[in-house]
CSV table of C-alpha atoms in Angstrom, one decimal:
chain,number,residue,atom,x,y,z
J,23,UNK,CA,42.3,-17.0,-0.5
J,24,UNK,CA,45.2,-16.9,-2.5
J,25,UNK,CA,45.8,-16.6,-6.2
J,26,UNK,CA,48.9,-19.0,-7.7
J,27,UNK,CA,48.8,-17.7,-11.6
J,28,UNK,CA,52.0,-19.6,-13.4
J,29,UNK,CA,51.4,-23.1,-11.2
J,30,UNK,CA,52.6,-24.3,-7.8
J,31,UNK,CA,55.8,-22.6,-8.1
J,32,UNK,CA,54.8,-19.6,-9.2
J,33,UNK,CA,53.9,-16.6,-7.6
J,34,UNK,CA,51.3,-16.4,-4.7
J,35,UNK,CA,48.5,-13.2,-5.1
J,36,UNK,CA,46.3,-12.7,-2.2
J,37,UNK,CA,46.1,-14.0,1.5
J,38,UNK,CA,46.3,-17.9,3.5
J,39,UNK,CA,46.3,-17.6,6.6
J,40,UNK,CA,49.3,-15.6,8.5
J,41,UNK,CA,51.3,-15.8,5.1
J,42,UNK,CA,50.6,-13.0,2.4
J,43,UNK,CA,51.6,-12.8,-1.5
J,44,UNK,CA,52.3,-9.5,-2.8
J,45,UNK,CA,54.1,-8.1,-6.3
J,46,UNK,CA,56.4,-4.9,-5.6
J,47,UNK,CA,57.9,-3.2,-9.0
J,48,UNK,CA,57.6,-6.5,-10.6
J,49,UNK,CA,59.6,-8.8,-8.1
J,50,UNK,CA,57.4,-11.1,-6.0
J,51,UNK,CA,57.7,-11.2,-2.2
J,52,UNK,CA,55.9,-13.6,0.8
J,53,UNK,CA,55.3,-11.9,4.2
J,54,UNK,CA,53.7,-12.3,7.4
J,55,UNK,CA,50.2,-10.9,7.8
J,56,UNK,CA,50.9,-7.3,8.9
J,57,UNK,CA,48.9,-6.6,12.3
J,58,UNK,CA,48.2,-3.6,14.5
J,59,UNK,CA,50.4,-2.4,16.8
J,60,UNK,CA,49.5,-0.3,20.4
J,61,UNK,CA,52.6,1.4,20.7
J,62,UNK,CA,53.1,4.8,20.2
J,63,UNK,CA,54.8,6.1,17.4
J,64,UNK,CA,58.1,7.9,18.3
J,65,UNK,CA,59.3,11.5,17.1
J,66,UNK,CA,61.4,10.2,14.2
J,67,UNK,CA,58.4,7.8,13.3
J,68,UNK,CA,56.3,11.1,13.0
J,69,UNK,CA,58.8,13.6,10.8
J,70,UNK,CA,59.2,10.5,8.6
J,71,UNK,CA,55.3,9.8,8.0
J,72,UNK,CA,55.1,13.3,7.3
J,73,UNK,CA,57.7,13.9,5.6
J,74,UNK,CA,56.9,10.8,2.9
J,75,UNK,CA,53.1,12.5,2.6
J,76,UNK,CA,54.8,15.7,2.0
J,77,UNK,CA,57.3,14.8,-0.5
J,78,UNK,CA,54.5,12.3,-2.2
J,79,UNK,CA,51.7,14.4,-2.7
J,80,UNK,CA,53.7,17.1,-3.8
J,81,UNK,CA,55.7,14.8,-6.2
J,82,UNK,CA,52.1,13.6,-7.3
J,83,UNK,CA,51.4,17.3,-9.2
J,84,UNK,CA,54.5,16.1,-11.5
J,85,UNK,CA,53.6,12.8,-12.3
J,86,UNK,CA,53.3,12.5,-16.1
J,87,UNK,CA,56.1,14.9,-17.0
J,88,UNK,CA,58.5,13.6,-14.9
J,89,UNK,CA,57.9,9.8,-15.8
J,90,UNK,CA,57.8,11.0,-19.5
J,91,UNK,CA,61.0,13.0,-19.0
J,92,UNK,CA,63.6,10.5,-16.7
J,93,UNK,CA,64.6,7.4,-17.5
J,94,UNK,CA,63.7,4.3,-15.9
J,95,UNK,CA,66.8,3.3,-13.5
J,96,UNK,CA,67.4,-0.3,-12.7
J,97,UNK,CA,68.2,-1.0,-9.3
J,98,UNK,CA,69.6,-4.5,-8.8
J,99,UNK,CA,66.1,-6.5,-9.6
J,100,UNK,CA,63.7,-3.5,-9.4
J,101,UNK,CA,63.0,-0.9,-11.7
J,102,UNK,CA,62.2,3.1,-10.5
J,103,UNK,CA,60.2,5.4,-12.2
J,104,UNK,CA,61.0,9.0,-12.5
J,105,UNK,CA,58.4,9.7,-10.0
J,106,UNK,CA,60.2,7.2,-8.3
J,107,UNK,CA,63.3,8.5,-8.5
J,108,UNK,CA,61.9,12.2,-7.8
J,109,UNK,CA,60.6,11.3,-4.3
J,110,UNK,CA,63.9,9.6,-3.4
J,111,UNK,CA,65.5,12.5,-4.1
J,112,UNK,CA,63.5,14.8,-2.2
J,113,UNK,CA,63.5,12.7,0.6
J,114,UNK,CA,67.2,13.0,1.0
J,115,UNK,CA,67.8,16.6,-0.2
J,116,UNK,CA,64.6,18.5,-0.9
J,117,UNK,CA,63.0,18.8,3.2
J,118,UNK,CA,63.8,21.4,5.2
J,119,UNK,CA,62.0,22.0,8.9
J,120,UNK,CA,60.5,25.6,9.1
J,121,UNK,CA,58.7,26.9,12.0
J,122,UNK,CA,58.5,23.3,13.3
J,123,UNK,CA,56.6,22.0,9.8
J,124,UNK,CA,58.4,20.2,7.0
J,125,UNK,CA,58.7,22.2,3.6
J,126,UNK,CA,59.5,21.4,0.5
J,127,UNK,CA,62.6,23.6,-1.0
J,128,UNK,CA,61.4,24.1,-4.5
J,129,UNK,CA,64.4,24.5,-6.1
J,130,UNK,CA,65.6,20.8,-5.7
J,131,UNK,CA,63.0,19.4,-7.8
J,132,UNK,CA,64.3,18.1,-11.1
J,133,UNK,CA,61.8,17.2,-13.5
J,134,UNK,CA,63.9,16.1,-16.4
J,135,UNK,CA,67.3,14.0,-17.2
J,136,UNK,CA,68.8,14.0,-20.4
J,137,UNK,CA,72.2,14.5,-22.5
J,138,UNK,CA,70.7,17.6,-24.7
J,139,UNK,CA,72.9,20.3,-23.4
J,140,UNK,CA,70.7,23.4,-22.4
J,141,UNK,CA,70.8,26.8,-23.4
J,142,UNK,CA,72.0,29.4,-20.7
J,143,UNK,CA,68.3,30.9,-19.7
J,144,UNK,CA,69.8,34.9,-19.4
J,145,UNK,CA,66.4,36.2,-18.2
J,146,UNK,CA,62.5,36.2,-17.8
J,147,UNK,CA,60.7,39.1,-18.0
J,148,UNK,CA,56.9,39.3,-17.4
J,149,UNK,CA,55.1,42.3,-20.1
J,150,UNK,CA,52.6,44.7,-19.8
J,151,UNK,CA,50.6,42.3,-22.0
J,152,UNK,CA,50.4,39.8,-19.5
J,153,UNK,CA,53.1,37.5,-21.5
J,154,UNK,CA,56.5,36.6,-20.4
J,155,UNK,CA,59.3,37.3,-22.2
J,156,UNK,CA,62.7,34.5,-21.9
J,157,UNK,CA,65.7,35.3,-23.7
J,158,UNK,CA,68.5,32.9,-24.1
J,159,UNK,CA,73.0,32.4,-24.5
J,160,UNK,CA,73.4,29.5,-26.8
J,161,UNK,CA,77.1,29.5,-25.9
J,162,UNK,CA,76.7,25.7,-24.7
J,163,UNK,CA,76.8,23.4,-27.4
J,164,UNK,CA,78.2,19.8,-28.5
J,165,UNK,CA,77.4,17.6,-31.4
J,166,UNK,CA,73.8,16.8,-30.3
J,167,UNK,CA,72.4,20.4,-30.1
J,168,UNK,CA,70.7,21.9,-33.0
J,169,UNK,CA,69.1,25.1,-34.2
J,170,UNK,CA,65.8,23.2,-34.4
J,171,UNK,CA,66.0,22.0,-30.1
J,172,UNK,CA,62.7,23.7,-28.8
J,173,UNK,CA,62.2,25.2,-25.5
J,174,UNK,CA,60.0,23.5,-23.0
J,175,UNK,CA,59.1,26.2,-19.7
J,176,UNK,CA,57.7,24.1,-16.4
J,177,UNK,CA,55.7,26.2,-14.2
J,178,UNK,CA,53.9,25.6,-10.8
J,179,UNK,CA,51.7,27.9,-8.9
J,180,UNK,CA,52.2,27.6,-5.2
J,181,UNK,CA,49.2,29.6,-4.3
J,182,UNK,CA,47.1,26.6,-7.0
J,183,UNK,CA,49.2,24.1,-6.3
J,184,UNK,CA,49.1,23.5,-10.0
J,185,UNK,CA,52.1,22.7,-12.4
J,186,UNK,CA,51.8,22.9,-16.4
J,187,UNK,CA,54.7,22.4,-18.9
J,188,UNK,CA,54.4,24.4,-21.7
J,189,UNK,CA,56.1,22.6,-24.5
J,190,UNK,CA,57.5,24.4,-28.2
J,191,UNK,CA,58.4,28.4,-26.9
J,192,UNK,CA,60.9,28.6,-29.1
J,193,UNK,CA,63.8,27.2,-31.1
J,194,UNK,CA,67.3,27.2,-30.0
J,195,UNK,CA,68.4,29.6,-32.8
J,196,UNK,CA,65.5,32.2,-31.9
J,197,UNK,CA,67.2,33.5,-28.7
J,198,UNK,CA,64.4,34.8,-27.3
J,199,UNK,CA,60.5,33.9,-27.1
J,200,UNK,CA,57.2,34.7,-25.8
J,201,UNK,CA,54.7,32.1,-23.9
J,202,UNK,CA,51.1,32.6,-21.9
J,203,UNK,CA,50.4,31.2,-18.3
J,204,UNK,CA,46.3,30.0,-18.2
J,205,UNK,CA,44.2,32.9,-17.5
J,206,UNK,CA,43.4,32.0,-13.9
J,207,UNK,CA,46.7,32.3,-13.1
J,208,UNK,CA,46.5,36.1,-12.5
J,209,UNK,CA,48.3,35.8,-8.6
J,210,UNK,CA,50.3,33.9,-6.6
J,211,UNK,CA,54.4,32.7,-6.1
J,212,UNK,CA,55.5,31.2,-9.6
J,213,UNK,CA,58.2,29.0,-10.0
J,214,UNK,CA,60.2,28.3,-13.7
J,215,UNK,CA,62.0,25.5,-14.8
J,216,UNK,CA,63.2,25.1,-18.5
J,217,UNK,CA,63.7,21.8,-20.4
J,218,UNK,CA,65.8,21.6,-24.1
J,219,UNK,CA,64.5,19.1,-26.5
J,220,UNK,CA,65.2,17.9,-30.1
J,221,UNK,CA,62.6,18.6,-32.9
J,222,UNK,CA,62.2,14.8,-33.6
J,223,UNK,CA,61.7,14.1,-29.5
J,224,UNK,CA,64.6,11.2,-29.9
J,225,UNK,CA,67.0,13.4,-26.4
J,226,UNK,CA,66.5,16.2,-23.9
J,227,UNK,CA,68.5,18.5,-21.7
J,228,UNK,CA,68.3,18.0,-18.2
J,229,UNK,CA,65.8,20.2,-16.5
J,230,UNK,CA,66.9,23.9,-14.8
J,231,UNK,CA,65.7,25.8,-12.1
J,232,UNK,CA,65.4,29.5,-12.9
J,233,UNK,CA,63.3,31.2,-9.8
J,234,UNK,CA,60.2,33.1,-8.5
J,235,UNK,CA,57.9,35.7,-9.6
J,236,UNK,CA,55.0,37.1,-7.3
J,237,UNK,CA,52.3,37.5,-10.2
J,238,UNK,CA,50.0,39.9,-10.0
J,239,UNK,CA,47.0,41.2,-12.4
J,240,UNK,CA,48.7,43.2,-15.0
J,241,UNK,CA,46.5,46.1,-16.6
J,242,UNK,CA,47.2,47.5,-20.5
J,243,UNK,CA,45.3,50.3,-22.0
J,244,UNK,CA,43.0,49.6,-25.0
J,245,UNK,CA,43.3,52.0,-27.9
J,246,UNK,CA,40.6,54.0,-26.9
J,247,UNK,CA,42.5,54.7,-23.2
J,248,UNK,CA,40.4,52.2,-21.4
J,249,UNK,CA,41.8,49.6,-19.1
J,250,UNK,CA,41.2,46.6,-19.6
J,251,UNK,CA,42.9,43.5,-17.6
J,252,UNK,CA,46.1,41.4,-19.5
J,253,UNK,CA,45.1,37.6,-19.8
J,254,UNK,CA,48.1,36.7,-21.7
J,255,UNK,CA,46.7,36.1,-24.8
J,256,UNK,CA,47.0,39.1,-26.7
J,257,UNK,CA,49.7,39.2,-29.8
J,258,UNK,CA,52.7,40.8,-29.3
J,259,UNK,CA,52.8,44.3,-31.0
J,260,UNK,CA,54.9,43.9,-34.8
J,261,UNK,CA,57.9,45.9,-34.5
J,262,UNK,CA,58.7,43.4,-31.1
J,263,UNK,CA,62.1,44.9,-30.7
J,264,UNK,CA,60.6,48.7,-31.3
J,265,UNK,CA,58.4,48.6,-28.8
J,266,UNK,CA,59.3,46.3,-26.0
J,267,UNK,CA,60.7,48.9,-23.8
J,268,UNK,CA,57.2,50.3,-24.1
J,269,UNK,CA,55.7,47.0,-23.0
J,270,UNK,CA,58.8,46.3,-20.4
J,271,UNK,CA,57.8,45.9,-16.5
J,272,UNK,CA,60.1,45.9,-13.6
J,273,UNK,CA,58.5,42.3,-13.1
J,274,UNK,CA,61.2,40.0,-13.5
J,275,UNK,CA,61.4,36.1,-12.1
J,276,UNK,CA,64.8,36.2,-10.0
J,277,UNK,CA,66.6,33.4,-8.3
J,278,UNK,CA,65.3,32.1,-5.1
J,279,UNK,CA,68.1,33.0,-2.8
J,280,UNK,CA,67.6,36.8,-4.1
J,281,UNK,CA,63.4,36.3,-3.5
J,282,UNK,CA,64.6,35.2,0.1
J,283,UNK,CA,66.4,37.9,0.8
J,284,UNK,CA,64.3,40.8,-0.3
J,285,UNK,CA,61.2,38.9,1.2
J,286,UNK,CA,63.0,39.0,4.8
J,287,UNK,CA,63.9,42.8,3.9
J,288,UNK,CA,60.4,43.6,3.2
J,289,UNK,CA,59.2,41.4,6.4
J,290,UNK,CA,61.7,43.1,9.1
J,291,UNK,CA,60.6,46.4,7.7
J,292,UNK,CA,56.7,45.6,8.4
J,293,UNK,CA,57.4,43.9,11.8
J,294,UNK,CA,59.5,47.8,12.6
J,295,UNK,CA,56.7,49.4,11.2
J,296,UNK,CA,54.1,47.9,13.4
J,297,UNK,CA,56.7,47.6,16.9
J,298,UNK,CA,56.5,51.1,16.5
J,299,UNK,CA,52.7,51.6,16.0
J,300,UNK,CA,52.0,49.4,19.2
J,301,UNK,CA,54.5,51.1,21.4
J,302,UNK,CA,54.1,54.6,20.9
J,303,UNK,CA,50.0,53.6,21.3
J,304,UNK,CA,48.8,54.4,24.5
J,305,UNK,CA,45.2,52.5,24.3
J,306,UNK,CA,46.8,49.2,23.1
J,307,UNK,CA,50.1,48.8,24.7
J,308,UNK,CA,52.2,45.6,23.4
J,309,UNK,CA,52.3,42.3,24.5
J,310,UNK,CA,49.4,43.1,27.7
J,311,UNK,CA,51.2,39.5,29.5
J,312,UNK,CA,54.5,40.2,29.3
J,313,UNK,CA,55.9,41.5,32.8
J,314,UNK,CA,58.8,43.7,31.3
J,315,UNK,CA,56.0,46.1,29.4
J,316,UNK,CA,53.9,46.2,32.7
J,317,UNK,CA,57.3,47.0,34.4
J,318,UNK,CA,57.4,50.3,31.8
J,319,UNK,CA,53.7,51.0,32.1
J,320,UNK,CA,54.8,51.1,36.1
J,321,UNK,CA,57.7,53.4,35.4
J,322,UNK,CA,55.5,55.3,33.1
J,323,UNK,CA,53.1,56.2,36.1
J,324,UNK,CA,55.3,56.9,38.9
J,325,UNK,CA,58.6,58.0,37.4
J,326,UNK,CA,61.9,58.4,39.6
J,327,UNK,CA,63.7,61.7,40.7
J,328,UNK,CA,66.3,60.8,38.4
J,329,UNK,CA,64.7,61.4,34.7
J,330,UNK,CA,67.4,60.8,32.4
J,331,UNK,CA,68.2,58.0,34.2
J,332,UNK,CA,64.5,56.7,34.1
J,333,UNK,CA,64.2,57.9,30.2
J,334,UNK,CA,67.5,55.6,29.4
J,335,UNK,CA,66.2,52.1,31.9
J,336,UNK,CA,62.8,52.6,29.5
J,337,UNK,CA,64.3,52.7,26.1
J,338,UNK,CA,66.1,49.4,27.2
J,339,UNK,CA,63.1,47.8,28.4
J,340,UNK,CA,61.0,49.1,25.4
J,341,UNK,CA,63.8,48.0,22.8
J,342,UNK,CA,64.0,44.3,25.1
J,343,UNK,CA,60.2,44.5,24.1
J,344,UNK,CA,60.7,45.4,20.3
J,345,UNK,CA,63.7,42.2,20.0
J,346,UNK,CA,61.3,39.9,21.6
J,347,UNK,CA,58.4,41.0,19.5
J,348,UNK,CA,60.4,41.0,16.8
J,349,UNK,CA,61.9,37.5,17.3
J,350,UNK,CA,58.6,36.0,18.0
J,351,UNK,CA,57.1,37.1,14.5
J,352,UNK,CA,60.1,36.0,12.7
J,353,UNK,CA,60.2,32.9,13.8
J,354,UNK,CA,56.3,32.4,12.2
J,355,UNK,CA,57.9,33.9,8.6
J,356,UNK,CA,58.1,31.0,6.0
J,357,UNK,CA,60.8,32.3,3.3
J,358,UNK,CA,59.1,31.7,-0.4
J,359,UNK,CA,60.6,28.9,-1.7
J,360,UNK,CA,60.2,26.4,0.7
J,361,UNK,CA,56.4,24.7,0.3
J,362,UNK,CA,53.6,22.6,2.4
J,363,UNK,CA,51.2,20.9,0.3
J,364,UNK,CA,49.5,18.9,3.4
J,365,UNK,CA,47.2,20.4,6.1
J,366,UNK,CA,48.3,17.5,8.8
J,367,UNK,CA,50.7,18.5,11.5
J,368,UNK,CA,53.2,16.7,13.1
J,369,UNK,CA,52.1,16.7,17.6
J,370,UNK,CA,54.3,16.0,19.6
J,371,UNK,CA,54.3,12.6,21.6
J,372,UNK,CA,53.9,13.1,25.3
J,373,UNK,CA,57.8,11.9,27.0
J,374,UNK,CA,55.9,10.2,30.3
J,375,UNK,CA,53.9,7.8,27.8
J,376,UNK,CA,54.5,4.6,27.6
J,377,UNK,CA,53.8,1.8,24.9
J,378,UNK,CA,51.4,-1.2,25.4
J,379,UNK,CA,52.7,-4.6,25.7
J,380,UNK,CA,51.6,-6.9,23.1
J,381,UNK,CA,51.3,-10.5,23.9
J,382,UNK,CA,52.4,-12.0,20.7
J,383,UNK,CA,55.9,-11.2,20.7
J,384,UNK,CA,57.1,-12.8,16.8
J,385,UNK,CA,54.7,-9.5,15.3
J,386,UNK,CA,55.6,-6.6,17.9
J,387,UNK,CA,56.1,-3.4,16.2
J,388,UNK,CA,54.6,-4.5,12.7
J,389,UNK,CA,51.7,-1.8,11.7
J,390,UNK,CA,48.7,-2.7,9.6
J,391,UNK,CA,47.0,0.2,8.5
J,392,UNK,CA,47.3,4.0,8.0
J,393,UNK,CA,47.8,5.6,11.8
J,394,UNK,CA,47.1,9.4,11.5
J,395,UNK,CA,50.0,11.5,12.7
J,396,UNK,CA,47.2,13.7,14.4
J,397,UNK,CA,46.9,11.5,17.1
J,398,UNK,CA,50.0,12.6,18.5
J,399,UNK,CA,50.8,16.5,19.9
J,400,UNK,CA,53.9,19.0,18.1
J,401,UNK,CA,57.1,18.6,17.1
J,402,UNK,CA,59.2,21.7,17.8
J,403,UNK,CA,62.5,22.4,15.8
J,404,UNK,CA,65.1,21.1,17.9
């Protein structure tokens, strides 16, 4: 049954018969009563699916901020939220497909829009007292900044999935500040965003990716020599400028690119290390199924007159072996950066399959319902 609230010519809620009457962003609509369908759904159906619960429930953890922090937009007769407005986004810009799963690419998430113009964020340095340390350039100005525009840091744990915004660091004319992450935040990849806004909350800047920082437990020594774990909510020391080369670590959030690229430095160097573990092992040779290594085991065993000859043909093969290997891990390594907030995995649909006719004709390929995109096997980059 169907609800008419404002008299026959106004809007239908609910269900009669075939003919449903819904209200979408505040514009009403009449549609035909969605039914199952039997057919397959293709590839592109399946990246899309997952690709929208991706960019949704990842969106979700941003919610508040981001509808408190970007104007409503009016498009034609609808209105989108910044959530909205975030997922379109993301959607078109933010997905990129690693190791045959969409990710997220952190860095195109924008959590604020405004006409406050921003400080230039110069650095972000993590201390020995388990506090970070942000310094600022206020070289960017115009007639709506002030010296009274406080500093708002975003930050989201990956490893928690967790985001917090930290509002009132600093003022503008401080040039530098000190703010506390919660105290179970003690590992994991961080991320840092910044957001300007004005002391009587009337404009903001627009927000401002800054990068990552793998945290890690940071220990101090009590006055009696003792350590004792930082939580980040000890005072800073008086004399802050005396003795913050005392309380400096080389722990510092960098951009993302720069993350990427030491990450895949540090990850070639532990895939050489351990190529060259398994091949000079003689109890757990590498890769038992491949037929080039049992070609070298062979060689190995009855070796040719010609032993320089021989030595060279198994350096080849073993070095084939090493590349492969090599390759094989890579192509599992996810750079930081890029995130997967869903467990489901997109299977890839078998090519020889074929849909089920549907007798009524006037509602083939309408879907009612949620279909899981585990009902179909995976989807390979192409």
């Amino acid at each position: 049954m169907a609800e008419i609230k404002q008299g026959i010519l106004g809007p239908i809620n609910g269900k009669v018969g075939t003919v449903v009457g819904v209200t979408w962003r505040g514009v009403n609509y009449i549609r035909a009563k969605p039914r199952k369908s039997h057919k397959k759904p293709t590839e592109k159906q399946l990246l899309q699916w997952d690709k929208m619960s991706l960019v949704s429930t990842f969106a979700s953890k941003f919610k508040d901020f981001v509808n408190a922090h970007c104007p409503v937009v009016h498009n034609g007769e609808k209105w989108i939220t910044g959530k909205e407005q975030m997922i379109s986004r993301l959607m078109k810009q933010g997905v990129k497909l690693i190791n045959g799963l969409q990710h997220i690419t952190v860095e195109s998430a924008l959590l604020s829009i405004g006409n406050l113009a921003p400080a230039v964020i110069k650095k972000i340095n993590r201390l020995k007292t388990g506090k970070f340390k942000v310094q600022w350039d206020n070289g960017l100005i115009n007639a709506l900044t002030l010296d009274t525009d406080s500093l708002t840091m975003m930050v989201y744990n990956e490893k928690l999935n967790e985001f917090i915004a930290i509002p009132n660091v600093g003022k503008r004319i401080d040039k530098y500040a000190h703010f506390s992450l919660p105290d179970k935040w003690v590992e994991g990849k961080i991320y840092f965003w910044s957001m300007w806004k004005a002391e009587d909350g009337s404009v903001h800047s627009t927000s401002c990716f800054h990068g990552i920082i793998e945290l890690e437990n940071v220990e101090e020594k009590t006055g009696n020599g003792e350590l004792k774990a930082g939580n980040g909510e000890m005072e800073v020391e008086k004399g802050e400028e005396g003795s913050e080369n005392g309380n400096q670590l080389p722990s510092e959030v960098i951009p993302i690119e720069q993350a990427r690229d030491i990450s895949l430095k540090n990850f070639l160097k532990e895939v050489d290390k351990g190529t060259e573990v398994e091949t000079t092992s003689p109890i757990t040779p590498p890769f038992k199924e491949n037929k080039v290594v049992d070609q070298v085991h062979t060689m190995e065993q009855n070796p040719p007159i010609d032993s320089d000859k021989s030595s060279t043909e198994d350096k080849t093969l073993l070095s084939s072996v090493d590349a492969s290997d090599k390759e094989k891990k890579l192509k599992k390594w996810t750079p930081p950066g890029y995130i997967r907030t869903v467990n489901k995995q997109i299977i890839k649909q078998p090519k020889d399959s074929k849909p089920t006719v549907q007798s009524d004709q006037a509602n083939e390929g309408v879907f009612d319902g949620v279909r899981s995109i585990l009902e179909v096997p995976n989807i390979s980059d192409n």
